Amino acid sequence: MPKQSTLILIVVLLVSGILLTIPLLPKKFKTEILVSAAISLKDAITQIGNDFEKKHPEIQVYFNFASSGQLRIQIENGAPVDIFISASPMEMELLEKKGCILASSKVDLVKNRLVFIKNKNLQFKITKLEELIKFYDLKIAIGNPATVPAGRYAQQALKFYQIWEKIENRLILGENVRQVLDYVARGEVDAGFVYVTDTIKESQIEILLSIPEEAHKTIVYPMAIIKTSRFMSVAQDFVLFAADEKKFVWQQFGFQCD
Amino acid sequence: MDESSLHSIRLSLQVALISTVLVTIIGCTTAYFLATRKFRGKTVCEILIALPLIMPPTITGYYLVMIFGKNTLLGKILYDWTGCVIMFSWFAAVIASFVVSFPLMVKVSQAAIESIDKSLIDSAYILGYSEWETAVKIVLPLAKKGILSGVILSFARAIGEFGATLMLAGNIPGKTSTMPLAIYTFAASGEWYKAHGMVAILTVLSGVFLYLALSLSEKEGKS
């Protein structure tokens, strides 16, 4: 009976419609900007955001944290983002090619270093990465090079010293750099490759070596304004603030600024 | 617990509640038609509904972003007509929760409706009930327990939703960061201790919901 079916449909649409229009949160009348930032930058960028709000009380800074790849997909599909800070130059380039970012606004915000760490309770030392081949039973974790930027840099370094083939099959792949750090800290693996910034708050690990910068591509975090930003001048202010004025905050969290 | 954690708890409950209300209404209706009708493309329909149940949530999220993003399909039409941006709003979290809990609701209540003794429905028609009356007075009450466990499971699924929400609603502390997203954010910076409260809430809630669903099915077994 079509009449009843339509009735059901109308009820369904009506109730959905009412629910759709209920505002969940009160509207704020401040200028709001949204910064999509790689989740590895969370602590430092949140502090910078708070400082920016203190300096400009009329502006509210919101952050969106995920992996750089996920943030890129959101921006490509029209997410209302004002600024993008990527942990991977590749994702930024992809957006630039698609014309999503304001090319003139692109800056290299900070740099990071790759380090080789071990569990605190383990007793062994190396002075060069090449010596790794001597430790046959060492379990080493790296981020999956296919998806994790830190893993990609580690792979480049291991290839640079021509030991990738020799130790490739005893590597344990983590789904993100945090997982690698946790594996080492909990002693599930003996050693691993992470960023120096990851090691700051972790007491269960020890840095064995800093990987020389020439062994891999520069680890850089590019930042750019999204073309569709509705508050271009505020976004520009924030970029300058984060890149120039707040260098000491980045350094406090272990990042390097030029 | 800090302000943004409290916001996450409230947001999660609101999102799961609204999503479950929508899922219950639309899911029950869909289940009713799937259980009582035969039509061309029904299998395709059922597969499409069930897909989010087995697909990795990030993939579901990717599809949702493509559908509701401002540059594509539905999102563009909505934006051009109303100026509304769905992505990164709290309602995006409702949509994500809806899509992943909808198949649960439909499967469970469809099975409940299909298991009703057909002769009872036929008697209702013979005695002059219209389809609407039969559906409301005979089918729904008889399938009540199945539908109710569908509602409970949907709410539990909605409150734990992560992957699709991260993609469509974003992970914006103070705006769209639901409990699972907030826990992920704390874990990513090694601050598990800040997430303990929310982890406890989610664990207890999940346990309670499973208990409710289980006790419903036990009662059904006895009667």
GROMACS .gro file of C-alpha atoms in nm, chain A:
model
  258
    1MET     CA    1   0.000   0.000   0.000
    2PRO     CA    2   0.186   0.303  -0.130
    3LYS     CA    3   0.000   0.555   0.087
    4GLN     CA    4   0.135   0.409   0.410
    5SER     CA    5   0.487   0.382   0.271
    6THR     CA    6   0.482   0.752   0.190
    7LEU     CA    7   0.358   0.826   0.538
    8ILE     CA    8   0.650   0.635   0.690
    9LEU     CA    9   0.888   0.816   0.460
   10ILE     CA   10   0.747   1.155   0.558
   11VAL     CA   11   0.776   1.077   0.929
   12VAL     CA   12   1.133   0.959   0.881
   13LEU     CA   13   1.227   1.271   0.683
   14LEU     CA   14   1.053   1.501   0.929
   15VAL     CA   15   1.222   1.359   1.236
   16SER     CA   16   1.560   1.357   1.062
   17GLY     CA   17   1.503   1.714   0.954
   18ILE     CA   18   1.422   1.829   1.307
   19LEU     CA   19   1.727   1.654   1.444
   20LEU     CA   20   1.945   1.803   1.173
   21THR     CA   21   1.858   2.155   1.274
   22ILE     CA   22   1.925   2.121   1.647
   23PRO     CA   23   2.245   2.312   1.709
   24LEU     CA   24   2.479   2.105   1.922
   25LEU     CA   25   2.714   2.381   2.025
   26PRO     CA   26   2.659   2.752   2.075
   27LYS     CA   27   2.794   2.967   1.794
   28LYS     CA   28   3.103   3.167   1.880
   29PHE     CA   29   3.145   3.512   1.739
   30LYS     CA   30   3.522   3.510   1.730
   31THR     CA   31   3.733   3.481   1.419
   32GLU     CA   32   3.823   3.114   1.397
   33ILE     CA   33   4.109   2.962   1.206
   34LEU     CA   34   4.169   2.591   1.167
   35VAL     CA   35   4.520   2.451   1.143
   36SER     CA   36   4.555   2.093   1.017
   37ALA     CA   37   4.879   1.969   1.171
   38ALA     CA   38   5.061   1.636   1.168
   39ILE     CA   39   4.984   1.469   1.501
   40SER     CA   40   5.356   1.445   1.584
   41LEU     CA   41   5.358   1.824   1.620
   42LYS     CA   42   5.068   1.834   1.867
   43ASP     CA   43   5.241   1.946   2.188
   44ALA     CA   44   5.452   2.223   2.035
   45ILE     CA   45   5.186   2.362   1.801
   46THR     CA   46   4.917   2.359   2.071
   47GLN     CA   47   5.139   2.576   2.290
   48ILE     CA   48   5.205   2.811   1.999
   49GLY     CA   49   4.831   2.827   1.931
   50ASN     CA   50   4.763   2.923   2.293
   51ASP     CA   51   5.028   3.194   2.277
   52PHE     CA   52   4.877   3.325   1.953
   53GLU     CA   53   4.533   3.347   2.117
   54LYS     CA   54   4.683   3.537   2.408
   55LYS     CA   55   4.838   3.787   2.169
   56HIS     CA   56   4.519   3.815   1.962
   57PRO     CA   57   4.224   3.764   2.200
   58GLU     CA   58   3.975   3.816   1.917
   59ILE     CA   59   4.102   3.508   1.734
   60GLN     CA   60   4.040   3.145   1.818
   61VAL     CA   61   4.281   2.885   1.682
   62TYR     CA   62   4.152   2.530   1.635
   63PHE     CA   63   4.371   2.234   1.547
   64ASN     CA   64   4.295   1.920   1.351
   65PHE     CA   65   4.537   1.635   1.425
   66ALA     CA   66   4.585   1.324   1.212
   67SER     CA   67   4.852   1.172   0.991
   68SER     CA   68   4.979   1.396   0.710
   69GLY     CA   69   4.822   1.167   0.448
   70GLN     CA   70   4.478   1.182   0.606
   71LEU     CA   71   4.501   1.561   0.642
   72ARG     CA   72   4.594   1.588   0.274
   73ILE     CA   73   4.291   1.382   0.162
   74GLN     CA   74   4.061   1.603   0.372
   75ILE     CA   75   4.203   1.923   0.221
   76GLU     CA   76   4.180   1.783  -0.134
   77ASN     CA   77   3.810   1.724  -0.077
   78GLY     CA   78   3.737   2.075   0.040
   79ALA     CA   79   3.774   2.056   0.418
   80PRO     CA   80   3.746   2.409   0.565
   81VAL     CA   81   4.113   2.430   0.666
   82ASP     CA   82   4.319   2.752   0.675
   83ILE     CA   83   4.671   2.622   0.733
   84PHE     CA   84   4.837   2.285   0.672
   85ILE     CA   85   5.152   2.170   0.851
   86SER     CA   86   5.277   1.842   0.710
   87ALA     CA   87   5.529   1.595   0.851
   88SER     CA   88   5.604   1.488   0.498
   89PRO     CA   89   5.708   1.717   0.211
   90MET     CA   90   5.553   1.465  -0.029
   91GLU     CA   91   5.198   1.530   0.094
   92MET     CA   92   5.254   1.906   0.063
   93GLU     CA   93   5.382   1.864  -0.293
   94LEU     CA   94   5.074   1.660  -0.385
   95LEU     CA   95   4.851   1.943  -0.260
   96GLU     CA   96   5.061   2.201  -0.439
   97LYS     CA   97   5.025   2.010  -0.768
   98LYS     CA   98   4.648   2.005  -0.723
   99GLY     CA   99   4.649   2.380  -0.664
  100CYS     CA  100   4.508   2.355  -0.312
  101ILE     CA  101   4.768   2.568  -0.137
  102LEU     CA  102   4.886   2.923  -0.174
  103ALA     CA  103   5.228   2.846  -0.322
  104SER     CA  104   5.380   3.176  -0.211
  105SER     CA  105   5.295   3.102   0.152
  106LYS     CA  106   5.487   2.774   0.168
  107VAL     CA  107   5.769   2.772   0.423
  108ASP     CA  108   5.981   2.505   0.585
  109LEU     CA  109   5.866   2.544   0.943
  110VAL     CA  110   6.102   2.318   1.137
  111LYS     CA  111   6.345   2.032   1.092
  112ASN     CA  112   6.392   1.710   1.281
  113ARG     CA  113   6.669   1.450   1.325
  114LEU     CA  114   6.654   1.075   1.305
  115VAL     CA  115   6.808   0.885   1.596
  116PHE     CA  116   6.883   0.521   1.667
  117ILE     CA  117   6.756   0.424   2.013
  118LYS     CA  118   6.776   0.120   2.238
  119ASN     CA  119   6.591   0.002   2.545
  120LYS     CA  120   6.749   0.147   2.857
  121ASN     CA  121   6.811  -0.193   3.016
  122LEU     CA  122   7.002  -0.338   2.723
  123GLN     CA  123   7.380  -0.339   2.727
  124PHE     CA  124   7.531  -0.280   2.389
  125LYS     CA  125   7.700   0.005   2.208
  126ILE     CA  126   7.757   0.104   1.850
  127THR     CA  127   7.936   0.407   1.718
  128LYS     CA  128   7.845   0.370   1.351
  129LEU     CA  129   7.531   0.236   1.185
  130GLU     CA  130   7.740  -0.011   0.981
  131GLU     CA  131   7.818  -0.202   1.298
  132LEU     CA  132   7.456  -0.318   1.312
  133ILE     CA  133   7.534  -0.617   1.090
  134LYS     CA  134   7.751  -0.758   1.370
  135PHE     CA  135   7.450  -0.791   1.602
  136TYR     CA  136   7.275  -1.089   1.447
  137ASP     CA  137   7.000  -1.133   1.701
  138LEU     CA  138   6.912  -0.770   1.755
  139LYS     CA  139   6.543  -0.698   1.696
  140ILE     CA  140   6.514  -0.357   1.532
  141ALA     CA  141   6.191  -0.167   1.473
  142ILE     CA  142   6.136   0.095   1.204
  143GLY     CA  143   5.820   0.261   1.073
  144ASN     CA  144   5.677   0.088   0.767
  145PRO     CA  145   5.864   0.267   0.484
  146ALA     CA  146   5.558   0.241   0.260
  147THR     CA  147   5.343   0.460   0.483
  148VAL     CA  148   5.551   0.609   0.766
  149PRO     CA  149   5.785   0.900   0.683
  150ALA     CA  150   6.021   0.813   0.972
  151GLY     CA  151   6.050   0.462   0.830
  152ARG     CA  152   6.128   0.604   0.489
  153TYR     CA  153   6.415   0.815   0.630
  154ALA     CA  154   6.547   0.512   0.822
  155GLN     CA  155   6.539   0.304   0.506
  156GLN     CA  156   6.730   0.575   0.318
  157ALA     CA  157   6.995   0.581   0.591
  158LEU     CA  158   7.031   0.203   0.598
  159LYS     CA  159   7.065   0.201   0.218
  160PHE     CA  160   7.316   0.486   0.239
  161TYR     CA  161   7.541   0.266   0.456
  162GLN     CA  162   7.466  -0.033   0.232
  163ILE     CA  163   7.333  -0.251   0.510
  164TRP     CA  164   6.961  -0.245   0.418
  165GLU     CA  165   6.973  -0.580   0.233
  166LYS     CA  166   7.163  -0.743   0.519
  167ILE     CA  167   6.925  -0.651   0.797
  168GLU     CA  168   6.600  -0.601   0.605
  169ASN     CA  169   6.449  -0.936   0.703
  170ARG     CA  170   6.493  -0.887   1.075
  171LEU     CA  171   6.327  -0.550   1.090
  172ILE     CA  172   5.996  -0.516   1.271
  173LEU     CA  173   5.767  -0.267   1.099
  174GLY     CA  174   5.561  -0.022   1.305
  175GLU     CA  175   5.246   0.148   1.178
  176ASN     CA  176   5.367   0.484   1.301
  177VAL     CA  177   5.674   0.624   1.466
  178ARG     CA  178   5.501   0.629   1.806
  179GLN     CA  179   5.454   0.252   1.786
  180VAL     CA  180   5.826   0.206   1.721
  181LEU     CA  181   5.904   0.415   2.028
  182ASP     CA  182   5.660   0.215   2.242
  183TYR     CA  183   5.805  -0.117   2.122
  184VAL     CA  184   6.153  -0.010   2.229
  185ALA     CA  185   6.037   0.148   2.556
  186ARG     CA  186   5.849  -0.167   2.657
  187GLY     CA  187   6.140  -0.389   2.555
  188GLU     CA  188   5.941  -0.577   2.290
  189VAL     CA  189   6.218  -0.495   2.048
  190ASP     CA  190   6.579  -0.407   2.130
  191ALA     CA  191   6.629  -0.096   1.922
  192GLY     CA  192   6.464   0.127   1.666
  193PHE     CA  193   6.466   0.440   1.455
  194VAL     CA  194   6.263   0.739   1.573
  195TYR     CA  195   6.281   1.119   1.562
  196VAL     CA  196   6.481   1.291   1.831
  197THR     CA  197   6.164   1.484   1.925
  198ASP     CA  198   5.992   1.156   2.017
  199THR     CA  199   6.260   1.070   2.272
  200ILE     CA  200   6.221   1.377   2.492
  201LYS     CA  201   5.942   1.255   2.718
  202GLU     CA  202   6.035   0.884   2.716
  203SER     CA  203   6.253   0.770   3.006
  204GLN     CA  204   6.278   0.399   2.918
  205ILE     CA  205   6.501   0.452   2.616
  206GLU     CA  206   6.851   0.573   2.538
  207ILE     CA  207   6.981   0.740   2.224
  208LEU     CA  208   7.270   0.538   2.077
  209LEU     CA  209   7.339   0.752   1.774
  210SER     CA  210   7.218   1.053   1.585
  211ILE     CA  211   7.193   0.954   1.220
  212PRO     CA  212   7.413   1.189   1.012
  213GLU     CA  213   7.199   1.423   0.803
  214GLU     CA  214   7.370   1.335   0.475
  215ALA     CA  215   7.245   0.975   0.509
  216HIS     CA  216   6.885   1.064   0.425
  217LYS     CA  217   6.669   1.339   0.281
  218THR     CA  218   6.627   1.639   0.509
  219ILE     CA  219   6.347   1.583   0.760
  220VAL     CA  220   6.146   1.896   0.716
  221TYR     CA  221   5.793   2.002   0.813
  222PRO     CA  222   5.649   2.235   0.550
  223MET     CA  223   5.364   2.475   0.628
  224ALA     CA  224   5.133   2.655   0.386
  225ILE     CA  225   4.808   2.847   0.371
  226ILE     CA  226   4.515   2.678   0.198
  227LYS     CA  227   4.375   2.868  -0.100
  228THR     CA  228   4.018   2.856   0.025
  229SER     CA  229   4.102   3.013   0.363
  230ARG     CA  230   3.844   3.274   0.459
  231PHE     CA  231   4.084   3.459   0.688
  232MET     CA  232   4.391   3.503   0.474
  233SER     CA  233   4.552   3.781   0.678
  234VAL     CA  234   4.499   3.601   1.009
  235ALA     CA  235   4.644   3.287   0.854
  236GLN     CA  236   4.944   3.488   0.736
  237ASP     CA  237   4.991   3.629   1.086
  238PHE     CA  238   4.983   3.279   1.231
  239VAL     CA  239   5.237   3.147   0.980
  240LEU     CA  240   5.477   3.428   1.070
  241PHE     CA  241   5.413   3.381   1.440
  242ALA     CA  242   5.477   3.004   1.431
  243ALA     CA  243   5.776   3.020   1.197
  244ASP     CA  244   5.961   3.329   1.323
  245GLU     CA  245   5.841   3.449   1.659
  246LYS     CA  246   5.811   3.114   1.834
  247LYS     CA  247   6.133   2.940   1.737
  248PHE     CA  248   6.224   2.882   2.101
  249VAL     CA  249   5.906   2.679   2.157
  250TRP     CA  250   6.000   2.444   1.874
  251GLN     CA  251   6.353   2.412   2.012
  252GLN     CA  252   6.212   2.335   2.355
  253PHE     CA  253   6.039   2.033   2.200
  254GLY     CA  254   6.356   1.919   2.021
  255PHE     CA  255   6.289   2.059   1.673
  256GLN     CA  256   6.544   2.260   1.480
  257CYS     CA  257   6.481   2.597   1.319
  258ASP     CA  258   6.697   2.771   1.063
   0.00000   0.00000   0.00000
